[in-house]
Amino acid sequence: MPERTIFYPRHEQAGAKLIDFGGFEMPVHYAGIKQEHNAVRQKAGLFDVSHMGEFFIQGPGSLELIQKMTVNDASNLVPGKAQYTAMCYDDGGIVDDLLVYMLGEEEFMLVVNAANIDKDWKWISSHNNKAGVSLQNRSSRISLLALQGPESDEILSKITEENPADIPFYSFQTDTVAAQKGVIISATGYTGETGYELYIDHDISDPLAIWDALMEAGDSNGLEPAGLGARDTLRLEMGFALYGNDITADTNPLEARMGWLTKLNKKSFIGKDALLEHKEAGLSRKLMGFIIDEPRKVPRKGYSIHDKDGNAIGEVTSGTQSITIGKGIGMGYMEIAHTDPGTEILIKIRKNLVPATVTKPPFIETN
């Protein structure tokens, strides 16, 4: 039986279609994926993403543990800043992608994917050999709302004490939201639009009061509740990777176009030696995007990718019909020789090889 987030009654009231996602009963859509997608691109949408996991790490040695576990350089963080990163296995395969928040000098919050909560918790715990470092899994006590879209600033400012527009990208502050104290407001998101993620501690705040206040404050701004369907079409238009599709234990950050966050000059971290070997040997494949040339041809995960002569060169990992540009778009791992933007390829859709063009994401321009 899947779990339910605290917002489940609101999803029911709004007539959401619910599905099992990552072990949670989550809304896939309310009014419809296209309507919710366009609301986020043009006005604003509110997502319940409380299925995500939150781990708290604190005490002397916290930074050292995070540096060992993650590929990015967390020593660049200061309190109030967040960082996108990933964890790897010894062979360089990806355990998960995640966010690291520096809450204080020796206090961090890690935000991990819902389906990976138990796996990630065991992985990190098994590598914590520092007596002064405490780990706490508070995933069940933290709710997370994502307010995304060009109207997000105006909507959120109606119910906060501080102006959210003053929060720099990938930064955060603690504020009172709808009279609920201690809410972490983070200038992050998964849509490519202006937006915020609100971390709500059940022990000190009422998440439902914040949902209701946001929906009321956003009514005149065109705010709509949005589900996982729109979340997927929005993230794919930006080329953001989805764990389980585009990145897995069988892929590494270098071939997944995550080399920019993989700091190989950093002191030892799990997977570093393997990644150095991959880099020295040269990549045999890379995750790239593509746009289908023909209308109404939609790529899906698992479809094969071919060169212009029909030879198989890879496989689609994510695909959809772009609501913004009205064309089929996708991402997939392709043999390195065919990954230059502009390269002509073919996607096998059912029995037909459909022309497509290799494109470096994002596929659209955002506000």
Coordinates of C-alpha atoms in Angstrom, one line a residue:
M1 CA 0.0 0.0 0.0
P2 CA 1.6 3.3 -1.1
E3 CA 2.1 6.1 1.5
R4 CA 0.2 9.4 1.3
T5 CA 1.6 12.8 1.9
I6 CA -0.1 15.2 4.3
F7 CA -1.6 17.0 1.3
Y8 CA -3.6 14.0 0.2
P9 CA -7.0 15.5 1.3
R10 CA -6.3 18.6 -0.9
H11 CA -5.5 16.4 -3.9
E12 CA -8.8 14.6 -3.4
Q13 CA -10.7 17.8 -3.1
A14 CA -9.1 19.1 -6.3
G15 CA -10.1 16.0 -8.2
A16 CA -6.6 14.8 -8.8
K17 CA -5.8 11.5 -10.6
L18 CA -3.6 9.7 -8.2
I19 CA -0.9 7.1 -9.0
D20 CA 1.8 5.1 -7.1
F21 CA 5.1 6.9 -7.6
G22 CA 8.2 6.1 -5.6
G23 CA 6.0 4.3 -3.0
F24 CA 3.7 7.3 -2.6
E25 CA 0.1 7.9 -3.8
M26 CA 0.8 11.1 -5.8
P27 CA -1.3 13.3 -8.2
V28 CA -0.3 12.8 -11.8
H29 CA -2.6 15.6 -12.8
Y30 CA -5.7 17.7 -11.8
A31 CA -7.2 19.7 -14.7
G32 CA -4.8 18.1 -17.2
I33 CA -1.1 17.9 -17.9
K34 CA -1.2 20.4 -20.8
Q35 CA -3.1 23.0 -18.7
E36 CA -0.8 22.6 -15.7
H37 CA 2.3 22.7 -17.8
N38 CA 1.2 25.9 -19.5
A39 CA 0.2 27.4 -16.1
V40 CA 3.8 26.9 -14.9
R41 CA 5.4 28.3 -18.1
Q42 CA 3.0 31.4 -18.2
K43 CA 1.8 32.0 -14.6
A44 CA 2.4 29.5 -11.7
G45 CA 1.8 26.0 -10.5
L46 CA 2.0 24.4 -7.1
F47 CA 3.4 20.9 -6.7
D48 CA 3.3 18.6 -3.8
V49 CA 6.8 17.0 -3.7
S50 CA 6.7 15.8 -0.1
H51 CA 7.7 12.3 -1.3
M52 CA 11.3 13.5 -1.5
G53 CA 13.6 12.6 1.3
E54 CA 15.4 14.9 3.8
F55 CA 18.5 13.8 5.8
F56 CA 20.1 16.0 8.4
I57 CA 23.8 15.8 9.1
Q58 CA 25.4 17.7 11.8
G59 CA 28.5 17.9 14.1
P60 CA 32.2 18.1 13.6
G61 CA 33.2 16.1 10.5
S62 CA 29.8 16.7 8.7
L63 CA 31.5 18.5 5.8
E64 CA 34.2 15.8 5.6
L65 CA 31.5 13.1 5.3
I66 CA 29.6 15.0 2.6
Q67 CA 32.8 15.6 0.7
K68 CA 33.5 11.9 0.7
M69 CA 30.0 10.9 -0.4
T70 CA 29.4 13.5 -3.2
V71 CA 31.1 14.5 -6.4
N72 CA 30.7 18.3 -6.2
D73 CA 32.8 20.4 -3.8
A74 CA 30.7 21.2 -0.8
S75 CA 33.5 23.2 0.7
N76 CA 32.3 26.0 -1.5
L77 CA 29.1 26.2 0.4
V78 CA 28.3 28.8 3.1
P79 CA 25.2 28.9 5.3
G80 CA 22.2 29.8 3.2
K81 CA 23.5 28.2 0.0
A82 CA 22.5 25.0 -1.7
Q83 CA 24.3 22.8 -4.2
Y84 CA 23.3 20.3 -6.8
T85 CA 25.4 17.1 -6.7
A86 CA 25.4 13.4 -7.0
M87 CA 26.7 10.3 -5.1
C88 CA 28.5 7.5 -6.8
Y89 CA 29.4 3.9 -6.2
D90 CA 33.0 2.8 -6.3
D91 CA 32.7 2.0 -10.0
G92 CA 31.4 5.5 -10.8
G93 CA 27.8 4.5 -11.2
I94 CA 25.3 6.9 -9.8
V95 CA 23.7 6.2 -6.4
D96 CA 21.4 9.3 -6.7
D97 CA 21.4 12.9 -7.6
L98 CA 20.6 15.3 -4.7
L99 CA 20.7 18.7 -3.2
V100 CA 22.9 19.7 -0.3
Y101 CA 21.8 22.6 1.9
M102 CA 24.3 24.2 4.3
L103 CA 22.1 25.2 7.3
G104 CA 25.0 26.2 9.6
E105 CA 28.7 25.8 10.1
E106 CA 28.4 22.1 11.0
E107 CA 24.8 21.4 9.9
F108 CA 23.5 20.2 6.5
M109 CA 20.3 19.0 4.9
L110 CA 20.5 16.5 2.0
V111 CA 17.4 16.2 -0.3
V112 CA 17.2 12.9 -2.1
N113 CA 14.8 11.2 -4.5
A114 CA 11.7 9.5 -3.1
A115 CA 12.4 6.0 -4.5
N116 CA 16.0 6.1 -3.2
I117 CA 15.3 7.2 0.4
D118 CA 16.0 3.9 2.0
K119 CA 18.9 3.0 -0.3
D120 CA 20.6 6.4 0.2
W121 CA 20.1 6.3 3.9
K122 CA 21.8 3.0 4.2
W123 CA 24.6 4.1 1.8
I124 CA 25.4 7.2 3.7
S125 CA 25.1 5.6 7.1
S126 CA 27.4 2.8 6.2
H127 CA 30.1 5.3 5.4
N128 CA 29.8 7.5 8.5
N129 CA 32.7 6.5 10.7
K130 CA 33.0 9.8 12.5
A131 CA 31.9 9.7 16.1
G132 CA 31.0 13.4 16.2
V133 CA 28.7 13.2 13.2
S134 CA 25.0 12.6 13.7
L135 CA 22.6 11.5 11.0
Q136 CA 18.8 12.0 11.1
N137 CA 16.3 10.8 8.5
R138 CA 13.4 13.3 8.8
S139 CA 11.7 12.5 5.5
S140 CA 8.4 11.6 7.1
R141 CA 8.4 14.9 9.2
I142 CA 9.2 17.3 6.4
S143 CA 6.7 18.4 3.7
L144 CA 7.9 20.0 0.5
L145 CA 5.9 22.3 -1.8
A146 CA 7.3 23.6 -5.1
L147 CA 5.8 26.9 -6.3
Q148 CA 7.0 27.4 -9.9
G149 CA 6.4 30.0 -12.6
P150 CA 6.8 33.6 -13.5
E151 CA 4.2 34.7 -11.0
S152 CA 5.9 32.9 -8.1
D153 CA 7.5 36.0 -6.6
E154 CA 4.3 37.9 -6.4
I155 CA 2.3 35.0 -5.0
L156 CA 4.7 34.0 -2.3
S157 CA 5.4 37.6 -1.2
K158 CA 1.8 38.0 -0.2
I159 CA 2.2 35.5 2.6
T160 CA 5.8 35.9 3.7
E161 CA 7.5 38.4 6.0
E162 CA 10.6 38.7 3.8
N163 CA 10.6 39.3 0.0
P164 CA 11.4 36.0 -1.7
A165 CA 12.6 37.8 -4.8
D166 CA 15.7 38.8 -2.7
I167 CA 16.8 35.2 -2.4
P168 CA 19.5 34.5 -5.0
F169 CA 19.3 31.4 -7.2
Y170 CA 20.4 28.2 -5.3
S171 CA 20.1 30.1 -2.0
F172 CA 17.6 29.9 0.8
Q173 CA 16.3 31.6 3.9
T174 CA 14.0 30.7 6.8
D175 CA 10.9 32.7 7.0
T176 CA 7.3 32.8 8.3
V177 CA 4.8 31.7 5.7
A178 CA 1.1 32.2 6.2
A179 CA 1.8 32.7 10.0
Q180 CA 3.7 29.4 10.0
K181 CA 7.2 29.7 11.4
G182 CA 10.5 28.1 10.4
V183 CA 9.8 27.4 6.8
I184 CA 12.9 27.1 4.6
I185 CA 12.3 28.9 1.3
S186 CA 14.7 27.8 -1.4
A187 CA 15.2 29.5 -4.8
T188 CA 15.4 26.1 -6.6
G189 CA 13.1 24.0 -8.7
Y190 CA 12.8 21.4 -11.5
T191 CA 11.0 23.4 -14.2
G192 CA 13.4 26.0 -15.5
E193 CA 11.1 28.8 -14.4
T194 CA 11.4 31.2 -11.5
G195 CA 10.3 29.4 -8.4
Y196 CA 10.7 28.3 -4.9
E197 CA 10.7 25.1 -2.8
L198 CA 9.2 25.3 0.7
Y199 CA 10.4 22.9 3.3
I200 CA 7.9 22.6 6.1
D201 CA 8.7 21.0 9.4
H202 CA 5.6 19.3 10.8
D203 CA 6.8 19.8 14.4
I204 CA 6.6 23.6 14.2
S205 CA 4.3 24.4 11.2
D206 CA 1.0 23.4 9.6
P207 CA 1.7 22.3 5.9
L208 CA -2.0 22.4 5.0
A209 CA -2.3 26.0 6.2
I210 CA 0.5 26.9 3.8
W211 CA -1.1 25.0 0.9
D212 CA -4.4 26.8 1.5
A213 CA -2.8 30.2 1.8
L214 CA -0.7 29.8 -1.4
M215 CA -3.8 28.7 -3.4
E216 CA -5.7 31.7 -2.1
A217 CA -2.9 34.1 -2.6
G218 CA -2.3 32.8 -6.1
D219 CA -6.0 32.8 -7.2
S220 CA -5.8 36.2 -8.9
N221 CA -2.4 35.2 -10.5
G222 CA -3.6 32.1 -12.3
L223 CA -2.0 29.6 -9.9
E224 CA -3.0 26.0 -10.4
P225 CA -2.2 22.8 -8.6
A226 CA 0.1 20.7 -10.8
G227 CA 0.9 17.0 -10.8
L228 CA 3.8 14.8 -11.6
G229 CA 2.8 14.6 -15.3
A230 CA 3.5 18.3 -15.8
R231 CA 6.6 18.1 -13.6
D232 CA 7.9 15.5 -16.1
T233 CA 7.1 17.5 -19.3
L234 CA 8.5 20.7 -17.7
R235 CA 11.8 19.1 -16.6
L236 CA 12.3 17.3 -19.9
E237 CA 12.0 20.5 -21.9
M238 CA 14.9 21.7 -19.8
G239 CA 16.9 18.5 -20.2
F240 CA 17.0 17.8 -16.4
A241 CA 17.9 14.3 -15.6
L242 CA 15.5 11.9 -13.9
Y243 CA 16.9 9.2 -11.7
G244 CA 15.8 5.8 -12.9
N245 CA 15.5 7.0 -16.5
D246 CA 18.5 9.2 -17.5
I247 CA 20.8 8.4 -14.6
T248 CA 21.1 5.1 -12.8
A249 CA 23.7 2.8 -11.2
D250 CA 24.7 1.9 -14.7
T251 CA 25.6 5.4 -15.8
N252 CA 28.3 7.7 -14.6
P253 CA 28.2 11.5 -14.2
L254 CA 30.7 12.2 -17.0
E255 CA 28.6 10.5 -19.7
A256 CA 25.4 11.9 -18.2
R257 CA 26.5 15.5 -18.9
M258 CA 27.2 16.1 -15.2
G259 CA 30.9 16.7 -15.6
W260 CA 30.4 20.3 -14.7
L261 CA 29.5 19.3 -11.1
T262 CA 32.0 16.5 -10.8
K263 CA 35.1 17.9 -9.2
L264 CA 37.8 15.5 -10.1
N265 CA 40.5 17.8 -8.6
K266 CA 38.8 17.5 -5.2
K267 CA 40.3 15.3 -2.5
S268 CA 39.2 11.6 -2.7
F269 CA 35.5 10.9 -2.9
I270 CA 33.7 7.6 -3.5
G271 CA 33.9 6.8 -7.2
K272 CA 36.7 9.3 -8.0
D273 CA 39.3 6.7 -9.2
A274 CA 36.8 5.0 -11.5
L275 CA 35.7 8.4 -13.0
L276 CA 39.3 9.4 -13.6
E277 CA 39.8 6.1 -15.5
H278 CA 36.6 6.8 -17.5
K279 CA 38.0 10.2 -18.4
E280 CA 41.4 9.0 -19.3
A281 CA 40.0 6.2 -21.5
G282 CA 37.5 8.6 -23.2
L283 CA 33.8 8.4 -23.2
S284 CA 32.2 5.8 -25.5
R285 CA 28.7 7.3 -25.1
K286 CA 27.0 10.4 -23.9
L287 CA 23.5 11.5 -22.8
M288 CA 22.2 13.9 -25.4
G289 CA 18.9 15.4 -26.4
F290 CA 17.1 15.2 -29.7
I291 CA 14.1 16.8 -31.4
I292 CA 11.8 14.7 -33.7
D293 CA 11.5 16.3 -37.1
E294 CA 8.0 14.9 -38.0
P295 CA 4.9 16.2 -36.2
R296 CA 2.9 13.9 -33.8
K297 CA 5.8 11.5 -33.4
V298 CA 6.4 11.0 -29.7
P299 CA 9.6 9.2 -28.4
R300 CA 9.4 7.0 -25.3
K301 CA 11.8 5.4 -22.9
G302 CA 13.3 2.3 -24.3
Y303 CA 13.0 3.2 -28.0
S304 CA 16.2 2.5 -30.0
I305 CA 18.3 5.3 -31.5
H306 CA 19.9 4.8 -34.9
D307 CA 22.4 6.7 -37.1
K308 CA 21.2 8.0 -40.5
D309 CA 22.1 4.7 -42.1
G310 CA 19.9 2.7 -39.7
N311 CA 22.6 1.3 -37.4
A312 CA 21.7 1.1 -33.7
I313 CA 23.7 3.7 -31.7
G314 CA 21.8 4.0 -28.4
E315 CA 18.5 4.1 -26.5
V316 CA 16.0 6.7 -25.4
T317 CA 15.9 7.3 -21.7
S318 CA 13.2 10.0 -21.5
G319 CA 10.8 11.2 -24.2
T320 CA 7.6 13.2 -24.5
Q321 CA 5.7 15.6 -26.7
S322 CA 6.9 19.1 -25.8
I323 CA 3.9 21.2 -24.9
T324 CA 5.8 24.4 -25.4
I325 CA 7.2 23.8 -28.9
G326 CA 4.8 21.1 -30.1
K327 CA 7.4 18.6 -31.2
G328 CA 8.6 15.2 -29.9
I329 CA 11.7 15.7 -27.7
G330 CA 13.8 13.2 -25.7
M331 CA 17.1 12.3 -24.3
G332 CA 19.2 9.1 -24.6
Y333 CA 22.6 7.7 -24.5
M334 CA 24.3 7.6 -27.9
E335 CA 27.6 6.5 -29.2
I336 CA 30.0 9.4 -28.8
A337 CA 30.6 9.8 -32.5
H338 CA 27.0 10.8 -33.1
T339 CA 26.5 13.3 -30.2
D340 CA 27.4 16.6 -31.9
P341 CA 24.4 19.0 -31.9
G342 CA 22.9 19.0 -35.4
T343 CA 23.7 15.4 -36.2
E344 CA 20.9 13.6 -38.0
I345 CA 19.7 10.5 -36.3
L346 CA 16.7 8.2 -36.4
I347 CA 14.4 7.1 -33.6
K348 CA 12.5 3.8 -33.9
I349 CA 8.9 4.5 -33.1
R350 CA 7.0 1.2 -33.4
K351 CA 8.2 -0.2 -36.7
N352 CA 9.3 3.1 -38.3
L353 CA 12.6 4.9 -38.2
V354 CA 11.7 8.6 -37.6
P355 CA 14.1 11.4 -38.4
A356 CA 15.4 13.5 -35.5
T357 CA 18.2 16.0 -34.8
V358 CA 20.7 15.8 -31.9
T359 CA 20.2 18.8 -29.7
K360 CA 21.9 19.9 -26.5
P361 CA 19.2 20.7 -23.9
P362 CA 17.4 22.8 -22.9
F363 CA 14.9 22.5 -25.7
I364 CA 13.2 25.9 -25.0
E365 CA 14.0 29.3 -23.7
T366 CA 12.6 30.2 -20.3
N367 CA 11.7 33.4 -18.5

